[in-house]
C-alpha positions as semicolon CSV with decimal commas, in nm:
position;residue;x (nm);y (nm);z (nm)
1;X;-0,031;-0,010;0,055
2;X;0,122;0,333;-0,136
3;X;0,104;0,629;0,107
4;X;-0,139;0,793;-0,022
5;X;-0,351;0,469;0,025
6;X;-0,247;0,455;0,371
7;X;-0,361;0,802;0,457
8;X;-0,674;0,752;0,267
9;X;-0,740;0,434;0,442
10;X;-0,704;0,597;0,771
11;X;-0,923;0,928;0,656
12;X;-1,222;0,716;0,556
13;X;-1,153;0,544;0,871
14;X;-1,219;0,923;1,081
15;X;-1,504;1,034;0,870
16;X;-1,385;1,282;0,690
17;X;-1,692;1,374;0,469
18;X;-1,679;1,748;0,418
19;X;-1,641;2,059;0,532
20;X;-1,984;2,117;0,717
21;X;-1,883;1,787;0,940
22;X;-1,697;1,889;1,225
23;X;-1,593;1,562;1,324
24;X;-1,337;1,586;0,987
25;X;-1,228;1,953;1,061
26;X;-0,804;1,939;1,074
27;X;-0,609;2,079;1,334
28;X;-0,261;2,091;1,151
29;X;0,068;2,305;1,236
30;X;0,377;2,429;1,003
31;X;0,687;2,353;1,173
32;X;1,046;2,362;1,124
33;X;1,385;2,612;1,069
34;X;1,414;2,972;1,051
35;X;1,295;3,137;0,747
36;X;1,258;2,747;0,637
37;X;0,866;2,989;0,444
38;X;0,621;2,783;0,683
39;X;0,405;3,185;0,727
40;X;0,469;3,172;0,333
41;X;0,353;2,824;0,260
42;X;0,026;2,942;0,464
43;X;-0,013;3,254;0,299
44;X;-0,001;3,009;-0,042
45;X;-0,240;2,743;0,075
46;X;-0,517;3,068;0,193
47;X;-0,465;3,250;-0,145
48;X;-0,468;2,914;-0,401
49;X;-0,796;2,732;-0,256
50;X;-0,973;3,081;-0,266
51;X;-1,023;3,152;0,170
52;X;-0,859;3,582;0,128
53;X;-1,071;3,874;0,068
54;X;-1,028;4,101;-0,187
55;X;-0,911;4,356;0,076
56;X;-0,686;4,124;0,281
57;X;-0,507;4,075;0,044
58;X;-0,492;4,464;-0,068
59;X;-0,289;4,479;0,285
60;X;-0,057;4,263;0,199
61;X;0,025;4,342;-0,142
62;X;0,327;4,579;-0,156
63;X;0,429;4,631;-0,528
64;X;0,156;4,387;-0,724
65;X;0,273;4,205;-0,553
66;X;0,137;4,016;-0,193
67;X;0,336;3,882;0,047
68;X;0,196;3,564;0,167
69;X;0,398;3,557;0,435
70;X;0,221;3,875;0,631
71;X;-0,046;3,630;0,609
72;X;0,001;3,498;0,912
73;X;0,278;3,711;1,070
74;X;0,057;4,029;1,248
75;X;0,212;4,097;1,515
76;X;0,401;4,474;1,461
77;X;0,755;4,347;1,564
78;X;0,653;4,030;1,334
79;X;0,637;4,222;1,031
80;X;0,944;4,464;1,137
81;X;1,182;4,185;1,270
82;X;1,002;3,911;0,916
83;X;1,029;3,678;1,174
84;X;0,700;3,481;1,268
85;X;0,733;3,507;1,704
86;X;0,329;3,417;1,797
87;X;0,146;3,102;1,684
88;X;-0,110;3,207;1,457
89;X;-0,375;3,024;1,356
90;X;-0,574;3,051;0,976
91;X;-0,893;2,896;0,949
92;X;-0,970;2,779;0,535
93;X;-1,216;2,515;0,428
94;X;-1,236;2,316;0,064
95;X;-1,538;2,129;-0,110
96;X;-1,400;1,812;0,130
97;X;-1,292;1,946;0,460
98;X;-1,235;2,267;0,718
99;X;-0,851;2,278;0,802
100;X;-0,793;2,469;1,106
101;X;-0,398;2,619;1,071
102;X;-0,113;2,678;1,318
103;X;0,141;2,895;1,228
104;X;0,388;2,809;1,478
105;X;0,766;3,002;1,499
106;X;1,092;2,797;1,363
107;X;1,337;3,073;1,603
108;X;1,484;2,823;1,898
109;X;1,399;3,131;2,165
110;X;1,010;3,024;2,074
111;X;1,005;2,625;2,086
112;X;0,726;2,670;2,385
113;X;0,541;2,874;2,079
114;X;0,559;2,525;1,883
115;X;0,514;2,263;2,219
116;X;0,187;2,419;2,295
117;X;0,056;2,474;1,897
118;X;0,102;2,128;1,854
119;X;-0,036;1,952;2,164
120;X;-0,372;1,941;1,977
121;X;-0,279;1,967;1,666
122;X;-0,403;1,599;1,439
123;X;-0,103;1,690;1,188
124;X;0,187;1,874;1,107
125;X;0,315;1,958;0,821
126;X;0,770;1,962;0,906
127;X;0,923;2,184;0,650
128;X;1,264;2,148;0,494
129;X;1,435;2,489;0,282
130;X;1,669;2,302;0,059
131;X;1,888;2,563;0,012
132;X;2,041;2,553;0,335
133;X;2,166;2,214;0,244
134;X;2,440;2,241;-0,017
135;X;2,539;1,873;0,050
136;X;2,205;1,775;-0,128
137;X;2,275;1,947;-0,503
138;X;2,621;1,788;-0,552
139;X;2,555;1,482;-0,798
140;X;2,737;1,166;-0,628
141;X;2,697;1,320;-0,313
142;X;2,537;1,041;0,005
143;X;2,339;1,185;0,320
144;X;2,571;1,243;0,596
145;X;2,615;1,005;0,869
146;X;2,364;0,989;1,193
147;X;2,669;1,146;1,415
148;X;2,621;1,477;1,185
149;X;2,242;1,438;1,176
150;X;2,171;1,287;0,870
151;X;2,303;1,642;0,773
152;X;1,946;1,794;0,871
153;X;1,927;2,163;1,068
154;X;1,890;2,086;1,444
155;X;1,580;2,311;1,435
156;X;1,414;2,049;1,208
157;X;1,500;1,748;1,378
158;X;1,381;1,940;1,714
159;X;1,022;1,981;1,584
160;X;1,039;1,685;1,409
161;X;1,113;1,529;1,800
162;X;0,895;1,713;1,954
163;X;0,539;1,636;1,742
164;X;0,691;1,270;1,773
165;X;0,693;1,275;2,169
166;X;0,387;1,458;2,216
167;X;0,220;1,203;1,963
168;X;0,078;1,443;1,645
169;X;-0,132;1,172;1,485
170;X;0,041;1,243;1,107
171;X;0,402;1,366;1,036
172;X;0,472;1,506;0,649
173;X;0,764;1,614;0,589
174;X;0,765;1,920;0,272
175;X;1,119;1,969;0,103
176;X;1,106;2,349;0,012
177;X;1,255;2,650;-0,194
178;X;1,357;2,381;-0,476
179;X;1,282;2,609;-0,728
180;X;1,513;2,799;-0,655
181;X;1,822;2,592;-0,719
182;X;1,819;2,586;-1,058
183;X;1,827;2,931;-1,277
184;X;1,758;2,863;-1,673
185;X;2,073;3,137;-1,667
186;X;2,322;2,927;-1,574
187;X;2,340;2,567;-1,718
188;X;2,500;2,428;-1,513
189;X;2,223;2,444;-1,260
190;X;2,006;2,202;-1,409
191;X;1,931;1,887;-1,270
192;X;1,993;2,026;-0,886
193;X;1,642;2,104;-0,787
194;X;1,602;1,690;-0,788
195;X;1,885;1,596;-0,680
196;X;1,849;1,725;-0,379
197;X;1,497;1,671;-0,354
198;X;1,616;1,293;-0,394
199;X;1,879;1,345;-0,103
200;X;1,708;1,544;0,104
201;X;1,424;1,281;0,180
202;X;1,651;1,002;0,197
203;X;1,767;1,163;0,454
204;X;1,460;1,263;0,637
205;X;1,403;0,895;0,602
206;X;1,703;0,806;0,740
207;X;1,649;1,024;1,077
208;X;1,276;0,928;1,055
209;X;1,363;0,561;1,077
210;X;1,592;0,656;1,385
211;X;1,424;0,844;1,569
212;X;1,063;0,585;1,482
213;X;0,845;0,894;1,364
214;X;0,588;0,742;1,133
215;X;0,617;0,987;0,766
216;X;0,293;1,003;0,638
217;X;0,441;1,121;0,317
218;X;0,791;1,342;0,190
219;X;0,601;1,682;-0,058
220;X;0,852;1,859;-0,332
221;X;0,685;2,256;-0,260
222;X;0,693;2,567;-0,339
223;X;0,502;2,797;-0,141
224;X;0,655;3,090;-0,316
225;X;0,539;3,002;-0,659
226;X;0,241;2,733;-0,520
227;X;0,428;2,409;-0,660
228;X;0,277;2,103;-0,573
229;X;0,094;2,258;-0,263
230;X;-0,300;2,343;-0,375
231;X;-0,226;2,196;-0,721
232;X;-0,057;1,868;-0,821
233;X;0,285;1,977;-1,042
234;X;0,340;1,629;-1,211
235;X;0,685;1,572;-1,205
236;X;0,843;1,842;-1,172
237;X;1,213;1,793;-0,935
238;X;1,117;1,414;-0,963
239;X;0,837;1,396;-0,715
240;X;0,506;1,222;-0,895
241;X;0,253;1,198;-0,601
242;X;-0,056;1,434;-0,476
243;X;-0,042;1,802;-0,394
244;X;-0,027;1,827;-0,017
245;X;-0,297;1,947;-0,016
246;X;-0,515;1,662;-0,171
247;X;-0,302;1,495;0,173
248;X;-0,456;1,700;0,382
249;X;-0,771;1,646;0,338
250;X;-0,694;1,312;0,329
251;X;-0,482;1,314;0,659
252;X;-0,673;1,148;0,989
253;X;-0,831;1,347;1,318
254;X;-0,712;1,204;1,629
255;X;-0,952;0,999;1,819
256;X;-1,116;1,079;2,058
257;X;-1,007;0,805;2,403
258;X;-1,360;0,625;2,432
259;X;-1,224;0,327;2,514
260;X;-1,081;0,451;2,836
261;X;-1,207;0,423;3,184
262;X;-1,442;0,786;3,239
263;X;-1,214;1,079;3,396
264;X;-1,276;1,439;3,415
265;X;-1,113;1,751;3,537
266;X;-1,349;1,972;3,663
267;X;-1,319;2,349;3,525
268;X;-1,642;2,519;3,643
269;X;-1,916;2,505;3,964
270;X;-2,194;2,628;3,892
271;X;-2,514;2,636;4,060
272;X;-2,778;2,742;3,920
273;X;-3,115;2,928;4,030
274;X;-3,442;2,798;3,867
275;X;-3,504;3,064;3,634
276;X;-3,223;3,004;3,457
277;X;-3,187;2,638;3,423
278;X;-3,551;2,698;3,249
279;X;-3,403;2,900;3,056
280;X;-3,088;2,651;2,963
281;X;-3,182;2,307;2,956
282;X;-3,462;2,089;2,840
283;X;-3,557;2,016;3,163
284;X;-4,002;1,955;3,215
285;X;-4,104;2,228;3,453
286;X;-4,166;2,060;3,726
287;X;-3,805;1,946;3,652
288;X;-3,677;2,258;3,620
289;X;-3,846;2,364;4,028
290;X;-3,680;2,148;4,205
291;X;-3,339;2,189;4,004
292;X;-3,135;2,396;4,252
293;X;-3,426;2,373;4,493
294;X;-3,309;2,288;4,837
295;X;-3,559;2,048;4,900
296;X;-3,451;1,889;4,668
297;X;-3,218;1,609;4,748
298;X;-3,291;1,294;4,469
299;X;-2,940;1,520;4,334
300;X;-2,696;1,739;4,386
301;X;-2,738;2,094;4,304
302;X;-2,453;2,193;4,145
303;X;-2,304;2,145;3,794
304;X;-1,935;2,043;3,734
305;X;-1,833;2,180;3,419
306;X;-1,497;2,109;3,216
307;X;-1,357;1,906;2,873
308;X;-1,430;1,506;2,933
309;X;-1,081;1,352;2,921
310;X;-1,170;1,003;2,879
311;X;-1,415;0,783;2,839
312;X;-1,810;0,904;2,824
313;X;-1,993;1,101;3,108
314;X;-2,327;0,877;3,106
315;X;-2,592;0,851;3,422
316;X;-2,505;0,636;3,633
317;X;-2,165;0,596;3,624
318;X;-2,011;0,611;3,967
319;X;-1,711;0,810;4,111
320;X;-1,485;0,901;4,324
321;X;-1,315;1,219;4,298
322;X;-0,965;1,314;4,360
323;X;-0,871;1,414;4,600
324;X;-1,075;1,434;4,840
325;X;-1,189;1,045;4,803
326;X;-1,574;1,070;4,793
327;X;-1,785;0,863;4,598
328;X;-2,101;0,887;4,404
329;X;-2,353;0,857;4,118
330;X;-2,377;1,038;3,801
331;X;-2,719;1,201;3,801
332;X;-2,769;1,426;3,514
333;X;-2,518;1,465;3,222
334;X;-2,567;1,796;3,000
335;X;-2,364;1,834;2,658
336;X;-2,279;2,230;2,575
337;X;-2,610;2,297;2,507
338;X;-2,749;2,273;2,839
339;X;-2,944;1,906;2,656
340;X;-2,962;1,567;2,879
341;X;-2,741;1,255;2,713
342;X;-2,383;1,125;2,681
343;X;-2,121;1,271;2,564
344;X;-1,800;1,118;2,506
345;X;-1,400;1,227;2,531
346;X;-1,296;1,575;2,385
347;X;-1,575;1,722;2,460
348;X;-1,738;1,946;2,699
349;X;-2,002;1,831;2,910
350;X;-2,206;1,954;3,246
351;X;-2,181;1,646;3,540
352;X;-2,448;1,616;3,805
353;X;-2,390;1,433;4,098
354;X;-2,649;1,214;4,272
355;X;-2,549;1,361;4,670
356;X;-2,443;1,678;4,752
357;X;-2,029;1,634;4,729
358;X;-1,795;1,881;4,748
359;X;-1,610;1,924;4,398
360;X;-1,384;2,241;4,300
361;X;-1,211;2,361;4,011
362;X;-0,961;2,154;3,924
363;X;-1,043;1,841;4,148
364;X;-1,055;1,509;3,902
365;X;-1,392;1,222;3,843
366;X;-1,228;0,914;3,835
367;X;-1,433;0,565;3,734
368;X;-1,458;0,340;4,057
369;X;-1,427;0,036;4,023
370;X;-1,680;-0,253;4,212
371;X;-1,506;-0,378;4,527
372;X;-1,484;-0,795;4,448
373;X;-1,626;-0,999;4,692
374;X;-1,282;-1,117;4,841
375;X;-1,166;-0,745;4,953
376;X;-1,332;-0,905;5,256
377;X;-1,125;-1,100;5,457
378;X;-1,279;-1,278;5,726
379;X;-1,534;-1,279;5,917
380;X;-1,341;-1,055;6,174
381;X;-1,275;-0,776;5,889
382;X;-1,527;-0,487;6,027
383;X;-1,332;-0,199;5,876
384;X;-1,416;0,013;5,529
385;X;-1,503;-0,194;5,208
386;X;-1,173;-0,063;5,010
387;X;-1,263;0,101;4,654
388;X;-1,048;0,159;4,388
389;X;-1,095;0,411;4,078
390;X;-0,952;0,321;3,736
391;X;-0,612;0,553;3,771
392;X;-0,444;0,459;4,122
393;X;-0,306;0,811;4,186
394;X;0,097;0,833;4,302
395;X;0,303;1,078;4,337
396;X;0,594;0,989;4,159
397;X;0,632;1,005;3,848
398;X;0,932;0,938;3,516
399;X;0,850;1,139;3,221
400;X;1,038;1,290;2,915
401;X;1,047;1,635;2,977
402;X;1,050;1,937;2,702
403;X;1,239;2,222;2,871
404;X;1,121;2,551;2,773
405;X;1,272;2,802;3,062
406;X;1,546;3,020;2,982
407;X;1,668;2,832;3,394
408;X;1,808;2,536;3,265
409;X;1,647;2,248;3,534
410;X;1,860;2,071;3,777
411;X;1,798;1,809;4,055
412;X;1,670;1,940;4,384
413;X;1,416;2,251;4,260
414;X;1,015;2,305;4,326
415;X;0,824;2,388;4,037
416;X;0,377;2,419;4,030
417;X;0,253;2,139;3,810
418;X;-0,096;2,143;3,571
419;X;-0,249;1,854;3,595
420;X;-0,555;1,859;3,407
421;X;-0,667;2,251;3,678
422;X;-0,519;2,060;3,899
423;X;-0,214;2,262;4,073
424;X;0,044;2,103;4,304
425;X;0,344;2,115;4,418
426;X;0,661;1,890;4,216
427;X;1,025;1,805;4,267
428;X;1,236;1,713;4,051
429;X;1,474;1,448;4,212
430;X;1,659;1,385;3,915
431;X;1,725;1,410;3,607
432;X;1,828;1,020;3,436
433;X;1,947;1,146;3,096
434;X;1,971;1,452;2,794
435;X;1,876;1,344;2,432
436;X;2,089;1,443;2,223
437;X;1,936;1,607;1,971
438;X;2,212;1,492;1,602
439;X;2,270;1,154;1,758
440;X;1,997;1,061;1,978
441;X;2,175;0,924;2,187
442;X;2,107;0,933;2,554
443;X;2,363;1,145;2,742
444;X;2,401;1,126;3,110
445;X;2,342;1,450;3,244
446;X;2,307;1,662;3,588
447;X;2,061;1,963;3,457
448;X;1,867;1,999;3,122
449;X;1,884;2,358;2,857
450;X;1,713;2,580;2,738
451;X;1,520;2,366;2,468
452;X;1,671;2,035;2,556
453;X;1,443;1,710;2,576
454;X;1,529;1,419;2,872
455;X;1,420;1,195;3,067
456;X;1,330;1,321;3,512
457;X;1,187;1,168;3,804
458;X;0,937;1,364;3,972
459;X;0,775;1,406;4,308
460;X;0,465;1,551;4,382
461;X;0,411;1,755;4,705
462;X;-0,020;1,554;4,651
463;X;-0,110;1,257;4,440
464;X;-0,281;1,266;4,065
465;X;-0,432;1,070;3,852
466;X;-0,156;0,996;3,572
467;X;-0,174;0,776;3,238
468;X;0,094;0,781;3,028
469;X;0,088;0,994;2,750
470;X;0,109;0,728;2,483
471;X;-0,236;0,603;2,635
472;X;-0,405;0,939;2,611
473;X;-0,235;1,303;2,569
474;X;-0,481;1,497;2,850
475;X;-0,407;1,231;3,136
476;X;-0,062;1,221;3,068
477;X;0,055;1,549;3,011
478;X;0,153;1,834;3,233
479;X;0,327;2,223;3,236
480;X;0,581;2,284;3,473
481;X;0,554;2,649;3,596
482;X;0,811;2,824;3,742
483;X;0,727;2,953;4,088
484;X;0,918;3,267;4,144
485;X;0,891;3,420;3,796
486;X;0,542;3,203;3,651
487;X;0,678;3,147;3,327
488;X;0,609;2,823;3,143
489;X;0,902;2,616;3,243
490;X;0,828;2,250;3,102
491;X;0,589;2,054;2,923
492;X;0,609;1,731;3,082
493;X;0,492;1,378;2,907
494;X;0,417;1,072;3,168
495;X;0,627;0,779;3,069
């Protein structure tokens, strides 16, 4: 099965059926090294897909030509310096699909912004600037060895590794600026674009194989001229596959974690008045009068709002509150329009319990495992019957961290850790090792400098219910925040 058919099969399984199908909207980012053409690529996608209004085009046009990068570089500092600093989001659609694009910065200094964009992406387009790899145009060259990073730029490798670590389902490498390698006025440059594409593709495949990255496809493009971006240029630079937009239309979305046990982080606690309930729900009049009334003891009077992290929120689910340990049963589930009904992972819900339980923002509602009959060991055992959740809480965590703070990570230091909406203190027990970007080797280390990736051990002040990041993006991720400066320090992925 070739890459295109493989992508198409995945897309069919996730119901990518058209621009009016909200489930199929693809969230993807463009990333890579500095000045690889990320913003220009997005501008080309918007322009050639006819998603730009005339007044927008006029605002970015100079001397009759559009500066495509300015469609996303909206900050004054970005336009002055000609770089991308913050993540810029744009929206467009084709006849087949809706898209949400995140333009991630390429500078190493702004890696934290790239991590933010990639954490919720369904796909990543990693750009490679062919003009920055002079070895690729030589006739008889072979890609540099692994100890030289396969000849690829450090930020290209770093962004690809981060997308892989963050479980971005589809990674596409786009080799850009191939048109700049040939000049009709210089016959000696003929054939350099095709050679460069083949050599760089071989280097990317070797790097991906070594790093364990599954690549959806590798495409040759020119963001400036538009080759293979929206319309396919058959045979250009030796590439005969579909255009980048055709590939994006077939990529699958991230599947919801519905197979996991129910897990729900509480973001907001609401105690509505009966008049508000009448206006915002479909409850019958008698239900409206009971909801929120102090005389009603059949269920709790508060609604706990949040986004379902795992499983399905449904009536009758027994839950245990973390950290208090109180147990209850889900009496009602409301959707975003306050209509009763089950809500799957990845969607927001309002949960009402069968009794009043102390639940605050940051608490978790976790599926309760019914106690086994063997829990009572003898007739003399009069203790409380033990209960357990589907995710046993723990204070010790082994994790991979993408360090983003200018202050290096050192063992013994304390940070705030955010898990869901819950803040706990976390101490760095030890730095296990650091990942060498060039060779992908795991090196012994006592510290992690800015923009490095490594493995650490954390000791939390209070237990949390975490799952391996490979199983759940939400339950397996934490954010470390500096307690003094309140800067985002690191992205933690639970092993």
